[in-house]
């Protein structure tokens, strides 16, 4: 809806930026850190691993000084669980504990609100080896113990917490849960068992946060792409409803409403993938609701009907990274109305406005954008300067969509871009860059890891300084 006037961003809006430990810290085997599933992941050799990353572990002071110079109000980062508990449970590693104390203190001294993700893909390999990790109920207790330790140790200074990053992406990627893929159906079945245990664990972590952290606020950080029906054919509309239930709503419905939405439940039962629900599980979710919804937004998807037939029977899943199509449910097709990044992610800021309104309507909780950003290949000039106008364009349009959603009543806590400095991309190594700050390294050549400010750094600084007045 258009309005005659536009509401400004509130004064306390958290202008932020994000990273994740395994993608930025490096020091993968330093100071007692244990292995996570990301460390042992078998990588495509053309892409770098996480050993050094952006070396934030050794550059954190410099990086936070740059955040301060940029005027960031918030820095969202994750704790590497295995720096604190190298095996995932048992002995605490004090050097890991100290590192995050230092990062938090540095943020606070710089006037930056820390927002901590407790679990961003880096599941402890030790727990996988002890009992199969998320596939076992013991995972719930270990996660809650780890979170409780973090709340007790850092909760005097950290008031914003995120339980699980992109749970849907964990569920569908066996390597992120720590098991070897067998058949897609078996993998999916295990993924939904892990999903259930994660939701129960998150509920008890929310409880612990509320009990331990004075004034603490906690929520999930889901991935929530906008989905559209490809056409006005009723079949596409129905497929769109299915994709929203099966890909977008199911985690949040468990987190916020404490229930399996009916379509998701029927889907799991019909495909023989329904996990066992133990007494008290759903009650724990229902009574321990998040305080806000954190979500990552990058792109939208166009959804078409995909009726099952002899050639494509129900259950014939062909998953590469995520279920992109499923006979009898939906498929994702190219949206010819949008342009895309070099990696085919369709750029759609209006989708962010739609998602914001959908989430706020359905869950009635304030929203925090935990990631939003533009990945690109970049060539700097001789001073390390990058003219990343595409990134500025992407971010300013997406922030405008936040402003428009806010203008019609959606409540936001803040906006965290992905990412503050260049870090290792989740799937594409160091050649896919997202930062306001360039890190001088290439895929396999570490160079000097020097930091330099890109054009977008100055643009974001100006945006924060005028509290988004320049976003029109
Ligand atoms: C999200 C993740 O999926 O998207 C991040 O939370 C990830 O860890 C980001 O880096 C962008 O994805 P990619 O593959 O471009 O790095």
Coordinates of C-alpha atoms and ligand atoms in Angstrom, one line a residue:
X1 CA 0.0 0.0 0.0
X2 CA 1.2 3.5 -0.8
X3 CA 0.8 6.2 1.9
X4 CA 1.0 10.0 1.7
X5 CA 3.7 10.0 4.4
X6 CA 6.4 7.6 5.4
X7 CA 7.3 6.8 9.0
X8 CA 11.0 7.2 9.9
X9 CA 13.1 4.5 11.5
X10 CA 12.7 4.5 15.3
X11 CA 15.6 6.0 17.2
X12 CA 16.5 2.7 18.8
X13 CA 16.6 0.8 15.5
X14 CA 19.6 -1.6 15.6
X15 CA 21.6 -1.0 12.5
X16 CA 23.9 -4.0 12.5
X17 CA 25.9 -6.4 10.5
X18 CA 26.6 -10.2 10.9
X19 CA 29.2 -12.9 10.7
X20 CA 29.4 -16.5 11.8
X21 CA 32.3 -18.0 13.7
X22 CA 33.4 -20.7 11.3
X23 CA 33.2 -18.3 8.3
X24 CA 35.2 -15.5 9.9
X25 CA 37.4 -16.6 12.8
X26 CA 39.8 -19.1 11.4
X27 CA 42.1 -20.4 14.1
X28 CA 40.2 -23.6 13.6
X29 CA 42.6 -25.7 15.8
X30 CA 44.0 -23.0 18.1
X31 CA 43.7 -22.4 21.8
X32 CA 42.0 -25.7 22.5
X33 CA 39.1 -25.5 20.0
X34 CA 37.5 -28.8 19.1
X35 CA 36.3 -29.9 15.7
X36 CA 32.9 -29.0 14.5
X37 CA 31.1 -30.7 11.6
X38 CA 32.2 -27.8 9.4
X39 CA 35.9 -28.5 10.2
X40 CA 35.7 -32.1 9.1
X41 CA 33.5 -31.5 6.1
X42 CA 34.9 -32.8 2.9
X43 CA 35.3 -29.8 0.8
X44 CA 35.3 -29.3 -2.9
X45 CA 39.1 -28.7 -3.3
X46 CA 38.5 -25.7 -5.5
X47 CA 37.1 -23.8 -2.5
X48 CA 39.0 -22.9 0.6
X49 CA 38.3 -24.5 3.9
X50 CA 37.7 -22.8 7.3
X51 CA 41.2 -23.0 8.8
X52 CA 42.1 -19.3 8.4
X53 CA 38.9 -17.8 7.0
X54 CA 39.1 -14.0 7.6
X55 CA 41.4 -14.6 10.6
X56 CA 38.9 -12.6 12.8
X57 CA 40.3 -14.6 15.8
X58 CA 43.5 -12.5 15.5
X59 CA 41.9 -9.4 13.9
X60 CA 38.9 -9.0 16.1
X61 CA 40.0 -5.7 17.7
X62 CA 40.7 -4.2 14.3
X63 CA 37.4 -5.5 12.9
X64 CA 35.4 -4.1 15.8
X65 CA 37.3 -0.8 15.5
X66 CA 36.1 -0.7 11.9
X67 CA 32.5 -1.5 13.1
X68 CA 32.7 1.4 15.5
X69 CA 34.0 3.7 12.7
X70 CA 31.1 2.6 10.6
X71 CA 28.7 3.5 13.4
X72 CA 27.2 0.0 13.8
X73 CA 24.7 -0.2 16.6
X74 CA 24.8 -4.0 16.7
X75 CA 27.1 -6.8 15.8
X76 CA 25.6 -10.3 15.3
X77 CA 28.2 -13.1 15.6
X78 CA 28.1 -16.7 16.6
X79 CA 29.9 -18.5 19.3
X80 CA 31.8 -21.6 18.1
X81 CA 30.4 -24.2 20.5
X82 CA 33.6 -26.2 20.3
X83 CA 35.7 -23.3 21.5
X84 CA 33.8 -23.4 24.7
X85 CA 33.2 -27.2 24.9
X86 CA 35.7 -28.8 22.6
X87 CA 33.8 -32.1 22.7
X88 CA 30.4 -30.5 22.8
X89 CA 30.0 -31.4 26.4
X90 CA 32.2 -32.1 29.4
X91 CA 35.3 -29.9 30.0
X92 CA 35.2 -26.2 29.5
X93 CA 38.0 -24.6 27.5
X94 CA 38.8 -21.4 29.3
X95 CA 40.7 -19.9 26.4
X96 CA 37.6 -20.1 24.2
X97 CA 35.5 -18.6 27.0
X98 CA 38.0 -15.7 27.2
X99 CA 38.0 -15.0 23.5
X100 CA 34.2 -14.3 23.5
X101 CA 34.5 -12.3 26.7
X102 CA 37.1 -10.1 24.8
X103 CA 34.9 -9.8 21.7
X104 CA 31.8 -8.9 23.8
X105 CA 33.8 -6.4 25.9
X106 CA 35.3 -4.8 22.8
X107 CA 31.8 -4.4 21.3
X108 CA 30.4 -2.8 24.5
X109 CA 33.3 -0.5 24.8
X110 CA 32.6 0.6 21.2
X111 CA 28.9 1.2 21.8
X112 CA 27.9 -1.8 19.8
X113 CA 25.1 -4.2 21.0
X114 CA 26.3 -7.8 20.7
X115 CA 23.7 -10.2 19.3
X116 CA 24.9 -13.8 19.7
X117 CA 23.9 -16.8 17.6
X118 CA 24.4 -19.8 19.8
X119 CA 24.5 -22.3 17.0
X120 CA 25.4 -21.4 13.4
X121 CA 26.0 -24.7 11.6
X122 CA 29.0 -25.6 13.7
X123 CA 27.8 -28.7 15.5
X124 CA 30.4 -30.4 17.7
X125 CA 31.9 -33.4 15.9
X126 CA 32.5 -34.8 19.4
X127 CA 28.7 -35.2 19.9
X128 CA 28.3 -36.9 16.6
X129 CA 31.0 -39.4 17.6
X130 CA 29.6 -39.9 21.1
X131 CA 26.0 -40.6 20.2
X132 CA 25.1 -39.4 16.7
X133 CA 24.5 -35.8 17.6
X134 CA 21.0 -34.4 16.8
X135 CA 19.7 -37.8 16.0
X136 CA 19.8 -38.7 19.7
X137 CA 17.7 -37.2 22.5
X138 CA 20.9 -36.6 24.5
X139 CA 21.6 -33.8 22.1
X140 CA 18.8 -31.8 23.7
X141 CA 20.5 -31.8 27.1
X142 CA 23.9 -31.0 25.8
X143 CA 22.7 -28.0 23.7
X144 CA 20.8 -26.7 26.7
X145 CA 23.8 -27.1 29.0
X146 CA 26.0 -25.2 26.5
X147 CA 23.4 -22.4 26.1
X148 CA 23.0 -22.2 29.9
X149 CA 26.8 -21.8 30.3
X150 CA 26.7 -19.0 27.7
X151 CA 23.8 -17.2 29.4
X152 CA 25.5 -17.5 32.8
X153 CA 28.9 -16.4 31.5
X154 CA 27.9 -13.6 29.1
X155 CA 24.3 -12.8 30.0
X156 CA 25.3 -9.9 32.2
X157 CA 26.4 -8.0 29.0
X158 CA 24.5 -9.8 26.2
X159 CA 20.8 -9.3 26.0
X160 CA 20.0 -10.5 22.5
X161 CA 20.4 -14.2 21.7
X162 CA 19.6 -16.4 18.7
X163 CA 19.0 -20.2 19.2
X164 CA 19.6 -21.9 15.8
X165 CA 20.6 -20.4 12.5
X166 CA 18.7 -21.6 9.5
X167 CA 17.4 -24.8 10.9
X168 CA 15.7 -25.7 7.6
X169 CA 19.1 -25.7 5.9
X170 CA 20.6 -27.9 8.6
X171 CA 17.8 -30.4 8.4
X172 CA 18.3 -30.9 4.7
X173 CA 22.1 -31.1 4.6
X174 CA 23.4 -34.4 6.2
X175 CA 27.0 -33.0 6.5
X176 CA 25.7 -30.2 8.8
X177 CA 24.1 -32.8 11.1
X178 CA 27.2 -34.9 10.8
X179 CA 26.1 -38.1 9.1
X180 CA 26.9 -39.5 5.7
X181 CA 24.2 -39.4 3.1
X182 CA 22.6 -42.7 2.2
X183 CA 19.4 -42.3 0.3
X184 CA 17.6 -39.0 0.0
X185 CA 14.5 -40.4 1.8
X186 CA 16.6 -41.8 4.7
X187 CA 18.5 -38.5 4.9
X188 CA 15.3 -36.5 5.0
X189 CA 13.8 -38.8 7.7
X190 CA 16.9 -38.2 9.8
X191 CA 16.8 -34.5 9.1
X192 CA 13.2 -34.2 10.4
X193 CA 14.2 -36.2 13.5
X194 CA 17.1 -33.7 14.1
X195 CA 14.6 -30.9 13.4
X196 CA 12.3 -32.2 16.2
X197 CA 15.2 -32.5 18.7
X198 CA 16.4 -29.0 17.8
X199 CA 13.0 -27.5 18.4
X200 CA 12.7 -29.1 21.8
X201 CA 16.3 -28.0 22.6
X202 CA 15.6 -24.5 21.5
X203 CA 12.5 -24.4 23.7
X204 CA 14.5 -25.3 26.8
X205 CA 17.2 -22.9 25.8
X206 CA 14.6 -20.1 25.6
X207 CA 13.4 -21.1 29.1
X208 CA 17.0 -21.0 30.4
X209 CA 17.6 -17.6 28.8
X210 CA 14.5 -16.1 30.4
X211 CA 15.4 -17.5 33.8
X212 CA 19.1 -16.5 33.7
X213 CA 19.5 -13.4 31.6
X214 CA 18.0 -10.3 33.2
X215 CA 16.1 -8.5 30.4
X216 CA 17.3 -11.2 27.9
X217 CA 15.5 -11.6 24.6
X218 CA 15.9 -14.7 22.5
X219 CA 14.6 -16.0 19.1
X220 CA 15.4 -18.2 16.2
X221 CA 17.2 -17.1 13.0
X222 CA 15.4 -18.8 10.3
X223 CA 15.9 -18.6 6.5
X224 CA 12.7 -17.3 5.0
X225 CA 12.7 -16.7 1.3
X226 CA 9.6 -15.2 -0.2
X227 CA 7.7 -17.7 -2.3
X228 CA 5.2 -16.7 -5.0
X229 CA 2.8 -18.7 -7.1
X230 CA 4.3 -18.6 -10.6
X231 CA 1.0 -18.0 -12.3
X232 CA -2.6 -17.4 -11.5
X233 CA -3.4 -21.0 -12.2
X234 CA -5.1 -22.4 -9.1
X235 CA -2.7 -25.3 -9.2
X236 CA 0.2 -23.0 -8.7
X237 CA -1.6 -21.3 -5.9
X238 CA -2.0 -24.6 -4.1
X239 CA 1.6 -25.6 -4.8
X240 CA 2.6 -22.2 -3.3
X241 CA 0.6 -23.0 -0.1
X242 CA 2.4 -26.4 0.1
X243 CA 5.8 -24.8 -0.3
X244 CA 5.1 -22.2 2.3
X245 CA 4.0 -24.9 4.8
X246 CA 6.7 -27.4 4.0
X247 CA 9.7 -25.1 3.6
X248 CA 9.0 -21.9 5.4
X249 CA 6.5 -22.1 8.2
X250 CA 7.2 -25.5 9.7
X251 CA 10.1 -24.6 12.0
X252 CA 8.5 -21.3 13.2
X253 CA 5.2 -23.0 13.8
X254 CA 7.0 -25.4 16.1
X255 CA 9.1 -22.6 17.7
X256 CA 6.3 -20.1 18.2
X257 CA 3.0 -22.1 18.2
X258 CA 4.4 -25.3 19.6
X259 CA 2.8 -27.4 16.8
X260 CA 3.4 -29.3 13.6
X261 CA 1.3 -27.4 11.1
X262 CA -1.3 -29.8 9.7
X263 CA 0.0 -30.0 6.1
X264 CA 3.6 -30.6 7.3
X265 CA 2.4 -33.2 9.8
X266 CA 0.4 -35.0 7.1
X267 CA 3.4 -34.8 4.7
X268 CA 5.7 -36.4 7.3
X269 CA 3.2 -39.1 8.1
X270 CA 2.4 -39.9 4.5
X271 CA 6.1 -40.2 3.6
X272 CA 7.0 -42.2 6.7
X273 CA 9.2 -39.4 8.1
X274 CA 7.3 -38.4 11.3
X275 CA 9.6 -38.4 14.3
X276 CA 8.5 -39.7 17.6
X277 CA 7.1 -37.0 19.9
X278 CA 7.9 -37.5 23.5
X279 CA 5.6 -36.4 26.3
X280 CA 6.1 -32.8 27.1
X281 CA 7.9 -31.9 23.9
X282 CA 5.1 -29.8 22.3
X283 CA 4.2 -28.3 25.7
X284 CA 7.8 -27.2 26.1
X285 CA 7.7 -25.3 22.8
X286 CA 4.2 -23.9 23.5
X287 CA 5.2 -22.5 26.9
X288 CA 8.6 -21.2 25.9
X289 CA 8.0 -18.9 23.0
X290 CA 10.7 -16.7 21.4
X291 CA 10.6 -13.0 22.1
X292 CA 11.2 -12.1 18.5
X293 CA 11.7 -13.7 15.1
X294 CA 15.1 -13.4 13.5
X295 CA 15.2 -14.2 9.9
X296 CA 17.7 -14.3 7.0
X297 CA 16.5 -13.0 3.7
X298 CA 18.4 -13.1 0.4
X299 CA 16.0 -14.0 -2.4
X300 CA 12.6 -15.1 -3.5
X301 CA 11.4 -18.2 -5.3
X302 CA 8.7 -18.8 -7.8
X303 CA 6.6 -21.9 -7.2
X304 CA 4.8 -24.1 -9.7
X305 CA 2.6 -27.2 -9.4
X306 CA 4.4 -30.5 -9.8
X307 CA 1.8 -33.3 -10.0
X308 CA 3.2 -36.8 -9.4
X309 CA 3.0 -39.2 -12.2
X310 CA 4.5 -42.5 -13.2
X311 CA 7.8 -41.0 -14.1
X312 CA 7.9 -38.7 -11.0
X313 CA 6.2 -40.6 -8.2
X314 CA 5.6 -39.2 -4.7
X315 CA 8.8 -39.5 -2.7
X316 CA 11.1 -39.2 -5.7
X317 CA 13.2 -36.5 -4.2
X318 CA 16.2 -35.3 -6.1
X319 CA 17.9 -33.1 -3.6
X320 CA 21.1 -31.4 -4.3
X321 CA 21.3 -28.8 -1.6
X322 CA 17.7 -28.3 -0.6
X323 CA 14.5 -29.9 -1.8
X324 CA 13.9 -27.7 -4.8
X325 CA 11.2 -29.9 -6.2
X326 CA 9.1 -32.7 -5.0
X327 CA 6.6 -34.6 -7.1
X328 CA 3.1 -34.2 -5.6
X329 CA 4.0 -30.9 -3.9
X330 CA 5.8 -28.1 -5.8
X331 CA 8.8 -27.1 -7.9
X332 CA 10.8 -24.0 -8.1
X333 CA 11.1 -22.3 -11.5
X334 CA 13.0 -19.2 -12.7
X335 CA 11.2 -15.9 -12.2
X336 CA 11.6 -14.0 -15.4
X337 CA 10.7 -10.7 -13.7
X338 CA 13.8 -10.7 -11.6
X339 CA 17.5 -10.4 -12.1
X340 CA 19.9 -12.7 -10.2
X341 CA 23.3 -12.8 -8.6
X342 CA 26.2 -14.6 -10.2
X343 CA 25.0 -17.6 -8.2
X344 CA 21.4 -17.4 -9.5
X345 CA 19.9 -16.0 -6.3
X346 CA 17.0 -14.0 -7.6
X347 CA 17.1 -10.4 -6.2
X348 CA 13.8 -9.2 -4.9
X349 CA 13.5 -6.5 -2.2
X350 CA 9.7 -6.5 -2.5
X351 CA 9.9 -10.1 -1.4
X352 CA 11.4 -8.9 1.9
X353 CA 8.5 -6.5 2.4
X354 CA 6.1 -9.4 1.8
X355 CA 8.0 -11.8 4.1
X356 CA 8.0 -9.2 6.9
X357 CA 4.3 -8.7 6.7
X358 CA 3.6 -12.4 6.5
X359 CA 5.8 -13.2 9.5
X360 CA 4.4 -10.4 11.6
X361 CA 0.8 -11.3 10.7
X362 CA 1.2 -15.0 11.5
X363 CA 3.4 -14.9 14.6
X364 CA 2.7 -11.4 16.1
X365 CA 6.3 -11.0 17.2
X366 CA 8.8 -8.2 16.5
X367 CA 11.3 -9.0 13.7
X368 CA 15.0 -8.8 13.5
X369 CA 16.7 -9.2 10.1
X370 CA 19.7 -11.3 11.0
X371 CA 21.1 -11.5 7.5
X372 CA 20.6 -9.8 4.2
X373 CA 23.3 -9.2 1.6
X374 CA 24.7 -9.3 -1.8
X375 CA 27.4 -11.9 -2.7
X376 CA 29.7 -11.0 -5.6
X377 CA 33.1 -11.5 -7.2
X378 CA 35.2 -8.4 -6.7
X379 CA 38.4 -6.8 -8.0
X380 CA 39.9 -4.1 -5.9
X381 CA 42.0 -1.2 -7.2
X382 CA 45.7 -1.0 -6.1
X383 CA 44.6 0.5 -2.7
X384 CA 42.2 -2.4 -2.0
X385 CA 39.2 -0.1 -2.7
X386 CA 36.2 -1.8 -4.2
X387 CA 33.4 0.2 -5.9
X388 CA 30.6 -2.1 -4.9
X389 CA 27.7 -0.1 -6.2
X390 CA 25.7 -3.3 -6.8
X391 CA 25.8 -4.1 -3.1
X392 CA 24.8 -0.5 -2.2
X393 CA 21.9 -0.8 -4.6
X394 CA 20.8 -4.2 -3.2
X395 CA 21.0 -3.1 0.4
X396 CA 19.3 0.3 0.0
X397 CA 16.4 -1.3 -1.8
X398 CA 16.1 -4.0 0.8
X399 CA 16.2 -1.5 3.6
X400 CA 13.6 0.6 1.8
X401 CA 11.4 -2.5 1.9
X402 CA 11.9 -2.8 5.7
X403 CA 10.9 0.9 6.0
X404 CA 7.8 0.3 3.9
X405 CA 6.8 -2.8 6.0
X406 CA 7.4 -0.7 9.1
X407 CA 5.3 2.1 7.7
X408 CA 2.3 -0.2 7.6
X409 CA 2.7 -1.5 11.1
X410 CA 5.4 -4.2 11.2
X411 CA 7.5 -4.0 14.3
X412 CA 11.3 -4.4 13.7
X413 CA 14.2 -4.5 16.2
X414 CA 16.9 -4.0 13.6
X415 CA 18.6 -4.9 10.4
X416 CA 21.8 -6.9 10.2
X417 CA 23.5 -7.0 6.8
X418 CA 25.5 -10.0 5.8
X419 CA 28.4 -9.6 6.3
X420 CA 30.5 -7.0 7.9
X421 CA 33.8 -8.0 6.3
X422 CA 34.4 -10.6 3.6
X423 CA 34.3 -14.1 5.0
X424 CA 34.2 -17.6 3.7
X425 CA 30.8 -18.1 1.9
X426 CA 28.8 -21.0 3.1
X427 CA 28.9 -22.8 -0.2
X428 CA 31.3 -20.8 -2.5
X429 CA 34.5 -20.1 -0.6
X430 CA 36.2 -16.8 -0.5
X431 CA 35.5 -15.8 -4.1
X432 CA 31.9 -14.9 -3.1
X433 CA 32.2 -11.7 -1.1
X434 CA 29.6 -10.0 1.0
X435 CA 31.5 -7.5 3.2
X436 CA 31.6 -3.7 3.6
X437 CA 35.3 -4.4 4.4
X438 CA 37.5 -6.2 2.0
X439 CA 39.8 -8.9 3.4
X440 CA 42.9 -9.2 1.2
X441 CA 43.1 -12.9 0.5
X442 CA 42.1 -15.2 -2.3
X443 CA 40.6 -18.6 -2.4
X444 CA 43.9 -20.4 -1.7
X445 CA 46.4 -17.5 -1.4
X446 CA 46.2 -16.0 2.1
X447 CA 48.2 -12.8 1.1
X448 CA 48.3 -10.4 4.1
X449 CA 44.6 -10.5 5.2
X450 CA 44.7 -6.7 5.3
X451 CA 41.4 -4.9 5.8
X452 CA 40.2 -2.1 3.4
X453 CA 37.0 -0.2 3.3
X454 CA 34.8 -0.6 0.3
X455 CA 32.4 2.1 -1.1
X456 CA 29.5 0.3 0.7
X457 CA 31.3 0.9 4.1
X458 CA 30.9 4.7 3.6
X459 CA 27.4 4.3 2.4
X460 CA 26.3 2.2 5.4
X461 CA 28.1 4.7 7.7
X462 CA 26.1 7.5 6.2
X463 CA 22.8 5.5 6.4
X464 CA 23.3 4.8 10.1
X465 CA 24.4 8.3 10.8
X466 CA 21.1 9.7 9.4
X467 CA 19.0 6.8 10.8
X468 CA 18.0 5.7 7.3
X469 CA 16.7 9.2 6.2
X470 CA 18.7 8.6 2.9
X471 CA 16.7 5.5 2.1
X472 CA 14.0 6.6 -0.3
Ligands
LIG1 C1 23.0 -18.1 5.1 C2 23.9 -18.5 6.2 O1 22.5 -19.3 4.5 O2 23.4 -17.5 4.0 C3 25.3 -18.0 6.1 O3 23.4 -18.3 7.5 C4 25.7 -17.9 4.6 O4 26.1 -18.7 6.9 C5 24.7 -17.0 3.9 O5 27.0 -17.5 4.4 C6 25.0 -16.7 2.5 O6 25.2 -18.0 1.8 P1 26.5 -18.2 0.9 O7 26.4 -19.6 0.5 O8 26.4 -17.3 -0.2 O9 27.6 -17.9 1.8

